[in-house]
Amino acid sequence: MSEVAVLDAQGVVVRYPGSPPVVAVDGVSLTVAPGETVALVGESGSGKSSLARAVVGIEKLAGGEVRFRDAPVKPLGIRRRDLALTGIQMVFQDPSTSLNPRRRVGDQIADGIATARARGAEGSTVAEWLERVGLPIDVATRFPHQFSGGQKQRLAIARALAARPSLLVADEPISALDASTQTSVAGLMRDLVAEAGAGMLFISHDLAVVRRIADRTFVMFAGRVLEAGATDRVWSAPQHPYTQALLAAIPEPDGTGRIPVAPSTNERIVWSEIAPVID
Ligand SMILES: Nc1ncnc2c1ncn2[C@@H]1O[C@H](COP(=O)(O)OP(=O)(O)OP(=O)(O)O)[C@@H](O)[C@H]1O
Ligand SMILES: [Mg+2]
């Protein structure tokens, strides 16, 4: 028997009202094992954020089921504290949304540690977490505006991981950072999550970074998964023509690793009609 997944989503459907309604996620299944980093990639509007919000209970499920460490995820609303006590942490594109501008950063990491204790997890110290994310201990008394974007995201990661979550959901956590720090922050997240035996659902447009840090990759298009498998397999032998087009658009390693444009937004129907490849 394999270990119980930290996240097990089956047949997830997310629909937004309108005429006609938007089916943002159209029957997606995925699991995240303890210690595993699973990446979601796909062009803008493919449903990555909608899926991420649905699996943590922020977005209502129009279909399917989500289990978190073998217990059903309840729709919690957007109450971060409830999510935190359940063992779920989120990190977003803009680190300012994760940090309180009026509180000293050390106190905010201490909040994470308090959450860990409330969940019965082992405590740690603010100093330890600052060291882990590569910041000197004496910054603990500073406020968020005194840091660069990359440093703020490191602090947001420290605060999230100090709560000792079982699952970290990171939606474009490196997009707002300087190109020079993106890879190191992503690598740091992956290492800290794996070291803690937590799972991470990592959403990024940066395929070069995904290739370096994700154990498995899910390729989404128009609300569906077109291809999923071990990152090494997906990258070395992509089976779905959409994945092949997506990967062909990655610039050479000397570039920034970003895909400037989606492979082909005009061929939506064609891509979706080709059978998915899911390992
Ligand atoms: N609150 C909302 N109300 C209505 N439609 C929405 C809402 N949020 C997202 N959508 C629509 O759902 C679809 C999926 O959007 P979503 O934000 O999940 O995609 P994404 O893959 O995260 O895109 P991006 O890469 O730009 O972040 C899009 O068509 C989008 O316009
Ligand atoms: Mg998004």
PDB file of N, CA and C in Angstrom, residues 120-219:
ATOM      1  N   GLY A 120      -0.758  20.526  17.022  1.00  0.00           N
ATOM      2  CA  GLY A 120      -0.057  19.457  17.715  1.00  0.00           C
ATOM      3  C   GLY A 120       1.279  19.105  17.091  1.00  0.00           C
ATOM      4  N   ALA A 121       1.750  19.975  16.181  1.00  0.00           N
ATOM      5  CA  ALA A 121       3.030  19.701  15.531  1.00  0.00           C
ATOM      6  C   ALA A 121       4.162  20.269  16.374  1.00  0.00           C
ATOM      7  N   GLU A 122       5.363  19.793  16.083  1.00  0.00           N
ATOM      8  CA  GLU A 122       6.533  20.244  16.808  1.00  0.00           C
ATOM      9  C   GLU A 122       6.782  21.736  16.569  1.00  0.00           C
ATOM     10  N   GLY A 123       7.212  22.414  17.577  1.00  0.00           N
ATOM     11  CA  GLY A 123       7.496  23.834  17.427  1.00  0.00           C
ATOM     12  C   GLY A 123       8.835  24.061  16.747  1.00  0.00           C
ATOM     13  N   SER A 124       9.101  25.294  16.401  1.00  0.00           N
ATOM     14  CA  SER A 124      10.396  25.664  15.844  1.00  0.00           C
ATOM     15  C   SER A 124      10.576  27.120  16.262  1.00  0.00           C
ATOM     16  N   THR A 125      11.636  27.758  15.806  1.00  0.00           N
ATOM     17  CA  THR A 125      11.831  29.145  16.206  1.00  0.00           C
ATOM     18  C   THR A 125      11.861  30.062  14.985  1.00  0.00           C
ATOM     19  N   VAL A 126      11.591  31.330  15.240  1.00  0.00           N
ATOM     20  CA  VAL A 126      11.626  32.329  14.168  1.00  0.00           C
ATOM     21  C   VAL A 126      13.019  32.351  13.551  1.00  0.00           C
ATOM     22  N   ALA A 127      14.038  32.280  14.399  1.00  0.00           N
ATOM     23  CA  ALA A 127      15.420  32.325  13.909  1.00  0.00           C
ATOM     24  C   ALA A 127      15.708  31.175  12.944  1.00  0.00           C
ATOM     25  N   GLU A 128      15.220  29.979  13.303  1.00  0.00           N
ATOM     26  CA  GLU A 128      15.427  28.819  12.430  1.00  0.00           C
ATOM     27  C   GLU A 128      14.823  29.052  11.046  1.00  0.00           C
ATOM     28  N   TRP A 129      13.607  29.605  11.046  1.00  0.00           N
ATOM     29  CA  TRP A 129      12.917  29.791   9.761  1.00  0.00           C
ATOM     30  C   TRP A 129      13.581  30.870   8.912  1.00  0.00           C
ATOM     31  N   LEU A 130      14.031  31.930   9.557  1.00  0.00           N
ATOM     32  CA  LEU A 130      14.734  32.974   8.799  1.00  0.00           C
ATOM     33  C   LEU A 130      15.993  32.386   8.176  1.00  0.00           C
ATOM     34  N   GLU A 131      16.688  31.561   8.960  1.00  0.00           N
ATOM     35  CA  GLU A 131      17.908  30.959   8.445  1.00  0.00           C
ATOM     36  C   GLU A 131      17.596  30.044   7.266  1.00  0.00           C
ATOM     37  N   ARG A 132      16.520  29.249   7.398  1.00  0.00           N
ATOM     38  CA  ARG A 132      16.152  28.316   6.327  1.00  0.00           C
ATOM     39  C   ARG A 132      15.849  29.023   5.015  1.00  0.00           C
ATOM     40  N   VAL A 133      15.236  30.210   5.087  1.00  0.00           N
ATOM     41  CA  VAL A 133      14.918  30.908   3.836  1.00  0.00           C
ATOM     42  C   VAL A 133      16.018  31.906   3.453  1.00  0.00           C
ATOM     43  N   GLY A 134      17.155  31.816   4.145  1.00  0.00           N
ATOM     44  CA  GLY A 134      18.322  32.586   3.733  1.00  0.00           C
ATOM     45  C   GLY A 134      18.300  34.053   4.108  1.00  0.00           C
ATOM     46  N   LEU A 135      17.655  34.377   5.248  1.00  0.00           N
ATOM     47  CA  LEU A 135      17.646  35.768   5.705  1.00  0.00           C
ATOM     48  C   LEU A 135      18.305  35.842   7.075  1.00  0.00           C
ATOM     49  N   PRO A 136      19.003  36.965   7.360  1.00  0.00           N
ATOM     50  CA  PRO A 136      19.658  37.081   8.671  1.00  0.00           C
ATOM     51  C   PRO A 136      18.626  37.251   9.800  1.00  0.00           C
ATOM     52  N   ILE A 137      18.996  36.762  10.973  1.00  0.00           N
ATOM     53  CA  ILE A 137      18.073  36.767  12.111  1.00  0.00           C
ATOM     54  C   ILE A 137      17.639  38.177  12.505  1.00  0.00           C
ATOM     55  N   ASP A 138      18.551  39.152  12.324  1.00  0.00           N
ATOM     56  CA  ASP A 138      18.211  40.497  12.804  1.00  0.00           C
ATOM     57  C   ASP A 138      17.140  41.213  11.964  1.00  0.00           C
ATOM     58  N   VAL A 139      16.616  40.581  10.912  1.00  0.00           N
ATOM     59  CA  VAL A 139      15.542  41.236  10.161  1.00  0.00           C
ATOM     60  C   VAL A 139      14.180  41.010  10.807  1.00  0.00           C
ATOM     61  N   ALA A 140      14.123  40.173  11.843  1.00  0.00           N
ATOM     62  CA  ALA A 140      12.838  39.789  12.448  1.00  0.00           C
ATOM     63  C   ALA A 140      12.010  40.979  12.917  1.00  0.00           C
ATOM     64  N   THR A 141      12.693  42.071  13.301  1.00  0.00           N
ATOM     65  CA  THR A 141      11.954  43.217  13.837  1.00  0.00           C
ATOM     66  C   THR A 141      11.524  44.198  12.750  1.00  0.00           C
ATOM     67  N   ARG A 142      11.844  43.888  11.498  1.00  0.00           N
ATOM     68  CA  ARG A 142      11.467  44.809  10.416  1.00  0.00           C
ATOM     69  C   ARG A 142      10.049  44.528   9.919  1.00  0.00           C
ATOM     70  N   PHE A 143       9.558  45.494   9.133  1.00  0.00           N
ATOM     71  CA  PHE A 143       8.230  45.373   8.539  1.00  0.00           C
ATOM     72  C   PHE A 143       8.358  44.975   7.066  1.00  0.00           C
ATOM     73  N   PRO A 144       7.280  44.382   6.490  1.00  0.00           N
ATOM     74  CA  PRO A 144       7.382  43.869   5.110  1.00  0.00           C
ATOM     75  C   PRO A 144       7.908  44.869   4.084  1.00  0.00           C
ATOM     76  N   HIS A 145       7.550  46.168   4.199  1.00  0.00           N
ATOM     77  CA  HIS A 145       7.963  47.109   3.149  1.00  0.00           C
ATOM     78  C   HIS A 145       9.479  47.311   3.114  1.00  0.00           C
ATOM     79  N   GLN A 146      10.165  46.846   4.115  1.00  0.00           N
ATOM     80  CA  GLN A 146      11.619  47.009   4.150  1.00  0.00           C
ATOM     81  C   GLN A 146      12.367  45.908   3.390  1.00  0.00           C
ATOM     82  N   PHE A 147      11.591  45.052   2.700  1.00  0.00           N
ATOM     83  CA  PHE A 147      12.213  43.938   1.977  1.00  0.00           C
ATOM     84  C   PHE A 147      11.933  44.026   0.479  1.00  0.00           C
ATOM     85  N   SER A 148      12.804  43.377  -0.302  1.00  0.00           N
ATOM     86  CA  SER A 148      12.573  43.271  -1.753  1.00  0.00           C
ATOM     87  C   SER A 148      11.483  42.224  -1.998  1.00  0.00           C
ATOM     88  N   GLY A 149      10.992  42.176  -3.240  1.00  0.00           N
ATOM     89  CA  GLY A 149       9.954  41.200  -3.591  1.00  0.00           C
ATOM     90  C   GLY A 149      10.382  39.764  -3.303  1.00  0.00           C
ATOM     91  N   GLY A 150      11.608  39.450  -3.681  1.00  0.00           N
ATOM     92  CA  GLY A 150      12.114  38.093  -3.467  1.00  0.00           C
ATOM     93  C   GLY A 150      12.220  37.761  -1.986  1.00  0.00           C
ATOM     94  N   GLN A 151      12.674  38.747  -1.192  1.00  0.00           N
ATOM     95  CA  GLN A 151      12.781  38.537   0.257  1.00  0.00           C
ATOM     96  C   GLN A 151      11.396  38.373   0.882  1.00  0.00           C
ATOM     97  N   LYS A 152      10.433  39.188   0.402  1.00  0.00           N
ATOM     98  CA  LYS A 152       9.066  39.070   0.930  1.00  0.00           C
ATOM     99  C   LYS A 152       8.493  37.687   0.634  1.00  0.00           C
ATOM    100  N   GLN A 153       8.771  37.186  -0.575  1.00  0.00           N
ATOM    101  CA  GLN A 153       8.241  35.855  -0.879  1.00  0.00           C
ATOM    102  C   GLN A 153       8.925  34.806  -0.002  1.00  0.00           C
ATOM    103  N   ARG A 154      10.210  34.981   0.287  1.00  0.00           N
ATOM    104  CA  ARG A 154      10.889  34.068   1.216  1.00  0.00           C
ATOM    105  C   ARG A 154      10.222  34.115   2.589  1.00  0.00           C
ATOM    106  N   LEU A 155       9.852  35.324   3.020  1.00  0.00           N
ATOM    107  CA  LEU A 155       9.199  35.470   4.321  1.00  0.00           C
ATOM    108  C   LEU A 155       7.808  34.817   4.312  1.00  0.00           C
ATOM    109  N   ALA A 156       7.081  34.995   3.189  1.00  0.00           N
ATOM    110  CA  ALA A 156       5.754  34.385   3.088  1.00  0.00           C
ATOM    111  C   ALA A 156       5.872  32.854   3.126  1.00  0.00           C
ATOM    112  N   ILE A 157       6.921  32.350   2.487  1.00  0.00           N
ATOM    113  CA  ILE A 157       7.148  30.903   2.485  1.00  0.00           C
ATOM    114  C   ILE A 157       7.500  30.423   3.895  1.00  0.00           C
ATOM    115  N   ALA A 158       8.340  31.202   4.582  1.00  0.00           N
ATOM    116  CA  ALA A 158       8.713  30.843   5.956  1.00  0.00           C
ATOM    117  C   ALA A 158       7.477  30.811   6.847  1.00  0.00           C
ATOM    118  N   ARG A 159       6.627  31.833   6.708  1.00  0.00           N
ATOM    119  CA  ARG A 159       5.421  31.905   7.528  1.00  0.00           C
ATOM    120  C   ARG A 159       4.510  30.713   7.239  1.00  0.00           C
ATOM    121  N   ALA A 160       4.349  30.377   5.945  1.00  0.00           N
ATOM    122  CA  ALA A 160       3.479  29.256   5.558  1.00  0.00           C
ATOM    123  C   ALA A 160       4.035  27.930   6.075  1.00  0.00           C
ATOM    124  N   LEU A 161       5.346  27.719   5.880  1.00  0.00           N
ATOM    125  CA  LEU A 161       5.912  26.422   6.252  1.00  0.00           C
ATOM    126  C   LEU A 161       6.108  26.280   7.761  1.00  0.00           C
ATOM    127  N   ALA A 162       6.249  27.418   8.460  1.00  0.00           N
ATOM    128  CA  ALA A 162       6.377  27.364   9.917  1.00  0.00           C
ATOM    129  C   ALA A 162       5.120  26.760  10.545  1.00  0.00           C
ATOM    130  N   ALA A 163       3.992  26.861   9.823  1.00  0.00           N
ATOM    131  CA  ALA A 163       2.735  26.284  10.320  1.00  0.00           C
ATOM    132  C   ALA A 163       2.713  24.762  10.135  1.00  0.00           C
ATOM    133  N   ARG A 164       3.770  24.217   9.554  1.00  0.00           N
ATOM    134  CA  ARG A 164       3.905  22.785   9.287  1.00  0.00           C
ATOM    135  C   ARG A 164       2.675  22.204   8.595  1.00  0.00           C
ATOM    136  N   PRO A 165       2.356  22.763   7.423  1.00  0.00           N
ATOM    137  CA  PRO A 165       1.209  22.248   6.679  1.00  0.00           C
ATOM    138  C   PRO A 165       1.509  20.863   6.103  1.00  0.00           C
ATOM    139  N   SER A 166       0.447  20.123   5.810  1.00  0.00           N
ATOM    140  CA  SER A 166       0.622  18.868   5.075  1.00  0.00           C
ATOM    141  C   SER A 166       0.633  19.143   3.586  1.00  0.00           C
ATOM    142  N   LEU A 167      -0.031  20.253   3.215  1.00  0.00           N
ATOM    143  CA  LEU A 167      -0.127  20.605   1.800  1.00  0.00           C
ATOM    144  C   LEU A 167       0.120  22.099   1.626  1.00  0.00           C
ATOM    145  N   LEU A 168       1.007  22.434   0.710  1.00  0.00           N
ATOM    146  CA  LEU A 168       1.240  23.829   0.337  1.00  0.00           C
ATOM    147  C   LEU A 168       0.748  24.009  -1.093  1.00  0.00           C
ATOM    148  N   VAL A 169      -0.193  24.937  -1.267  1.00  0.00           N
ATOM    149  CA  VAL A 169      -0.687  25.235  -2.604  1.00  0.00           C
ATOM    150  C   VAL A 169      -0.090  26.574  -3.012  1.00  0.00           C
ATOM    151  N   ALA A 170       0.726  26.561  -4.057  1.00  0.00           N
ATOM    152  CA  ALA A 170       1.453  27.767  -4.461  1.00  0.00           C
ATOM    153  C   ALA A 170       1.038  28.142  -5.878  1.00  0.00           C
ATOM    154  N   ASP A 171       0.329  29.257  -5.991  1.00  0.00           N
ATOM    155  CA  ASP A 171      -0.189  29.695  -7.290  1.00  0.00           C
ATOM    156  C   ASP A 171       0.674  30.827  -7.829  1.00  0.00           C
ATOM    157  N   GLU A 172       1.512  30.534  -8.794  1.00  0.00           N
ATOM    158  CA  GLU A 172       2.442  31.484  -9.402  1.00  0.00           C
ATOM    159  C   GLU A 172       3.313  32.173  -8.348  1.00  0.00           C
ATOM    160  N   PRO A 173       3.940  31.419  -7.460  1.00  0.00           N
ATOM    161  CA  PRO A 173       4.664  32.053  -6.350  1.00  0.00           C
ATOM    162  C   PRO A 173       5.924  32.789  -6.777  1.00  0.00           C
ATOM    163  N   ILE A 174       6.421  32.520  -7.970  1.00  0.00           N
ATOM    164  CA  ILE A 174       7.689  33.156  -8.354  1.00  0.00           C
ATOM    165  C   ILE A 174       7.534  34.166  -9.480  1.00  0.00           C
ATOM    166  N   SER A 175       6.305  34.302 -10.010  1.00  0.00           N
ATOM    167  CA  SER A 175       6.127  35.163 -11.193  1.00  0.00           C
ATOM    168  C   SER A 175       6.490  36.614 -10.946  1.00  0.00           C
ATOM    169  N   ALA A 176       6.282  37.089  -9.708  1.00  0.00           N
ATOM    170  CA  ALA A 176       6.526  38.501  -9.437  1.00  0.00           C
ATOM    171  C   ALA A 176       7.970  38.775  -9.031  1.00  0.00           C
ATOM    172  N   LEU A 177       8.791  37.731  -8.969  1.00  0.00           N
ATOM    173  CA  LEU A 177      10.165  37.915  -8.486  1.00  0.00           C
ATOM    174  C   LEU A 177      11.119  38.245  -9.631  1.00  0.00           C
ATOM    175  N   ASP A 178      12.253  38.826  -9.269  1.00  0.00           N
ATOM    176  CA  ASP A 178      13.316  39.062 -10.260  1.00  0.00           C
ATOM    177  C   ASP A 178      13.722  37.728 -10.858  1.00  0.00           C
ATOM    178  N   ALA A 179      14.009  37.735 -12.143  1.00  0.00           N
ATOM    179  CA  ALA A 179      14.410  36.496 -12.819  1.00  0.00           C
ATOM    180  C   ALA A 179      15.565  35.821 -12.073  1.00  0.00           C
ATOM    181  N   SER A 180      16.433  36.649 -11.472  1.00  0.00           N
ATOM    182  CA  SER A 180      17.621  36.088 -10.826  1.00  0.00           C
ATOM    183  C   SER A 180      17.297  35.286  -9.568  1.00  0.00           C
ATOM    184  N   THR A 181      16.140  35.538  -8.941  1.00  0.00           N
ATOM    185  CA  THR A 181      15.822  34.812  -7.705  1.00  0.00           C
ATOM    186  C   THR A 181      14.743  33.750  -7.900  1.00  0.00           C
ATOM    187  N   GLN A 182      14.115  33.703  -9.086  1.00  0.00           N
ATOM    188  CA  GLN A 182      12.990  32.779  -9.284  1.00  0.00           C
ATOM    189  C   GLN A 182      13.373  31.322  -9.046  1.00  0.00           C
ATOM    190  N   THR A 183      14.456  30.911  -9.655  1.00  0.00           N
ATOM    191  CA  THR A 183      14.828  29.504  -9.554  1.00  0.00           C
ATOM    192  C   THR A 183      15.214  29.138  -8.127  1.00  0.00           C
ATOM    193  N   SER A 184      15.937  30.051  -7.456  1.00  0.00           N
ATOM    194  CA  SER A 184      16.369  29.695  -6.105  1.00  0.00           C
ATOM    195  C   SER A 184      15.196  29.659  -5.131  1.00  0.00           C
ATOM    196  N   VAL A 185      14.222  30.571  -5.299  1.00  0.00           N
ATOM    197  CA  VAL A 185      13.060  30.552  -4.391  1.00  0.00           C
ATOM    198  C   VAL A 185      12.226  29.292  -4.631  1.00  0.00           C
ATOM    199  N   ALA A 186      12.041  28.931  -5.907  1.00  0.00           N
ATOM    200  CA  ALA A 186      11.266  27.727  -6.223  1.00  0.00           C
ATOM    201  C   ALA A 186      11.957  26.479  -5.674  1.00  0.00           C
ATOM    202  N   GLY A 187      13.271  26.431  -5.841  1.00  0.00           N
ATOM    203  CA  GLY A 187      14.031  25.285  -5.346  1.00  0.00           C
ATOM    204  C   GLY A 187      13.963  25.189  -3.832  1.00  0.00           C
ATOM    205  N   LEU A 188      14.021  26.350  -3.202  1.00  0.00           N
ATOM    206  CA  LEU A 188      13.928  26.400  -1.742  1.00  0.00           C
ATOM    207  C   LEU A 188      12.571  25.862  -1.269  1.00  0.00           C
ATOM    208  N   MET A 189      11.496  26.295  -1.941  1.00  0.00           N
ATOM    209  CA  MET A 189      10.160  25.814  -1.576  1.00  0.00           C
ATOM    210  C   MET A 189      10.102  24.302  -1.677  1.00  0.00           C
ATOM    211  N   ARG A 190      10.577  23.806  -2.796  1.00  0.00           N
ATOM    212  CA  ARG A 190      10.533  22.368  -3.018  1.00  0.00           C
ATOM    213  C   ARG A 190      11.312  21.617  -1.933  1.00  0.00           C
ATOM    214  N   ASP A 191      12.504  22.092  -1.629  1.00  0.00           N
ATOM    215  CA  ASP A 191      13.340  21.403  -0.652  1.00  0.00           C
ATOM    216  C   ASP A 191      12.714  21.415   0.736  1.00  0.00           C
ATOM    217  N   LEU A 192      12.186  22.578   1.137  1.00  0.00           N
ATOM    218  CA  LEU A 192      11.615  22.679   2.478  1.00  0.00           C
ATOM    219  C   LEU A 192      10.355  21.827   2.602  1.00  0.00           C
ATOM    220  N   VAL A 193       9.534  21.808   1.531  1.00  0.00           N
ATOM    221  CA  VAL A 193       8.305  21.019   1.540  1.00  0.00           C
ATOM    222  C   VAL A 193       8.638  19.524   1.609  1.00  0.00           C
ATOM    223  N   ALA A 194       9.602  19.107   0.794  1.00  0.00           N
ATOM    224  CA  ALA A 194       9.967  17.687   0.759  1.00  0.00           C
ATOM    225  C   ALA A 194      10.567  17.260   2.098  1.00  0.00           C
ATOM    226  N   GLU A 195      11.408  18.135   2.653  1.00  0.00           N
ATOM    227  CA  GLU A 195      12.067  17.851   3.932  1.00  0.00           C
ATOM    228  C   GLU A 195      11.036  17.672   5.053  1.00  0.00           C
ATOM    229  N   ALA A 196       9.933  18.433   4.961  1.00  0.00           N
ATOM    230  CA  ALA A 196       8.888  18.358   5.985  1.00  0.00           C
ATOM    231  C   ALA A 196       7.899  17.218   5.704  1.00  0.00           C
ATOM    232  N   GLY A 197       8.082  16.516   4.583  1.00  0.00           N
ATOM    233  CA  GLY A 197       7.148  15.437   4.236  1.00  0.00           C
ATOM    234  C   GLY A 197       5.781  15.960   3.835  1.00  0.00           C
ATOM    235  N   ALA A 198       5.701  17.241   3.492  1.00  0.00           N
ATOM    236  CA  ALA A 198       4.435  17.823   3.030  1.00  0.00           C
ATOM    237  C   ALA A 198       4.330  17.608   1.526  1.00  0.00           C
ATOM    238  N   GLY A 199       3.203  17.969   0.962  1.00  0.00           N
ATOM    239  CA  GLY A 199       3.040  17.912  -0.492  1.00  0.00           C
ATOM    240  C   GLY A 199       2.893  19.322  -1.008  1.00  0.00           C
ATOM    241  N   MET A 200       3.236  19.524  -2.271  1.00  0.00           N
ATOM    242  CA  MET A 200       3.068  20.869  -2.840  1.00  0.00           C
ATOM    243  C   MET A 200       2.395  20.776  -4.199  1.00  0.00           C
ATOM    244  N   LEU A 201       1.382  21.627  -4.371  1.00  0.00           N
ATOM    245  CA  LEU A 201       0.771  21.826  -5.681  1.00  0.00           C
ATOM    246  C   LEU A 201       1.309  23.163  -6.166  1.00  0.00           C
ATOM    247  N   PHE A 202       2.099  23.120  -7.240  1.00  0.00           N
ATOM    248  CA  PHE A 202       2.883  24.274  -7.670  1.00  0.00           C
ATOM    249  C   PHE A 202       2.416  24.696  -9.054  1.00  0.00           C
ATOM    250  N   ILE A 203       1.906  25.914  -9.141  1.00  0.00           N
ATOM    251  CA  ILE A 203       1.416  26.424 -10.421  1.00  0.00           C
ATOM    252  C   ILE A 203       2.396  27.444 -10.948  1.00  0.00           C
ATOM    253  N   SER A 204       2.827  27.261 -12.197  1.00  0.00           N
ATOM    254  CA  SER A 204       3.771  28.228 -12.750  1.00  0.00           C
ATOM    255  C   SER A 204       3.700  28.251 -14.263  1.00  0.00           C
ATOM    256  N   HIS A 205       3.941  29.436 -14.812  1.00  0.00           N
ATOM    257  CA  HIS A 205       4.098  29.571 -16.259  1.00  0.00           C
ATOM    258  C   HIS A 205       5.522  29.227 -16.672  1.00  0.00           C
ATOM    259  N   ASP A 206       6.400  29.147 -15.689  1.00  0.00           N
ATOM    260  CA  ASP A 206       7.815  28.986 -15.993  1.00  0.00           C
ATOM    261  C   ASP A 206       8.161  27.504 -16.101  1.00  0.00           C
ATOM    262  N   LEU A 207       8.122  27.011 -17.319  1.00  0.00           N
ATOM    263  CA  LEU A 207       8.307  25.577 -17.518  1.00  0.00           C
ATOM    264  C   LEU A 207       9.717  25.117 -17.176  1.00  0.00           C
ATOM    265  N   ALA A 208      10.694  26.019 -17.331  1.00  0.00           N
ATOM    266  CA  ALA A 208      12.064  25.631 -17.003  1.00  0.00           C
ATOM    267  C   ALA A 208      12.182  25.348 -15.500  1.00  0.00           C
ATOM    268  N   VAL A 209      11.501  26.164 -14.690  1.00  0.00           N
ATOM    269  CA  VAL A 209      11.529  25.949 -13.243  1.00  0.00           C
ATOM    270  C   VAL A 209      10.740  24.690 -12.869  1.00  0.00           C
ATOM    271  N   VAL A 210       9.591  24.514 -13.506  1.00  0.00           N
ATOM    272  CA  VAL A 210       8.782  23.313 -13.233  1.00  0.00           C
ATOM    273  C   VAL A 210       9.610  22.058 -13.504  1.00  0.00           C
ATOM    274  N   ARG A 211      10.328  22.079 -14.609  1.00  0.00           N
ATOM    275  CA  ARG A 211      11.128  20.907 -14.954  1.00  0.00           C
ATOM    276  C   ARG A 211      12.155  20.585 -13.872  1.00  0.00           C
ATOM    277  N   ARG A 212      12.682  21.633 -13.255  1.00  0.00           N
ATOM    278  CA  ARG A 212      13.704  21.409 -12.220  1.00  0.00           C
ATOM    279  C   ARG A 212      13.134  20.919 -10.911  1.00  0.00           C
ATOM    280  N   ILE A 213      11.914  21.369 -10.568  1.00  0.00           N
ATOM    281  CA  ILE A 213      11.462  21.073  -9.198  1.00  0.00           C
ATOM    282  C   ILE A 213      10.298  20.091  -9.067  1.00  0.00           C
ATOM    283  N   ALA A 214       9.527  19.859 -10.145  1.00  0.00           N
ATOM    284  CA  ALA A 214       8.322  19.040  -9.974  1.00  0.00           C
ATOM    285  C   ALA A 214       8.609  17.551 -10.154  1.00  0.00           C
ATOM    286  N   ASP A 215       8.024  16.746  -9.281  1.00  0.00           N
ATOM    287  CA  ASP A 215       8.128  15.293  -9.447  1.00  0.00           C
ATOM    288  C   ASP A 215       7.191  14.839 -10.560  1.00  0.00           C
ATOM    289  N   ARG A 216       5.977  15.398 -10.553  1.00  0.00           N
ATOM    290  CA  ARG A 216       5.026  15.097 -11.625  1.00  0.00           C
ATOM    291  C   ARG A 216       4.474  16.398 -12.182  1.00  0.00           C
ATOM    292  N   THR A 217       4.086  16.350 -13.450  1.00  0.00           N
ATOM    293  CA  THR A 217       3.540  17.527 -14.121  1.00  0.00           C
ATOM    294  C   THR A 217       2.183  17.197 -14.725  1.00  0.00           C
ATOM    295  N   PHE A 218       1.231  18.103 -14.522  1.00  0.00           N
ATOM    296  CA  PHE A 218      -0.085  18.005 -15.148  1.00  0.00           C
ATOM    297  C   PHE A 218      -0.225  19.170 -16.123  1.00  0.00           C
ATOM    298  N   VAL A 219      -0.557  18.848 -17.355  1.00  0.00           N
ATOM    299  CA  VAL A 219      -0.715  19.872 -18.382  1.00  0.00           C
ATOM    300  C   VAL A 219      -2.200  20.114 -18.591  1.00  0.00           C
TER     301      VAL A 219
END
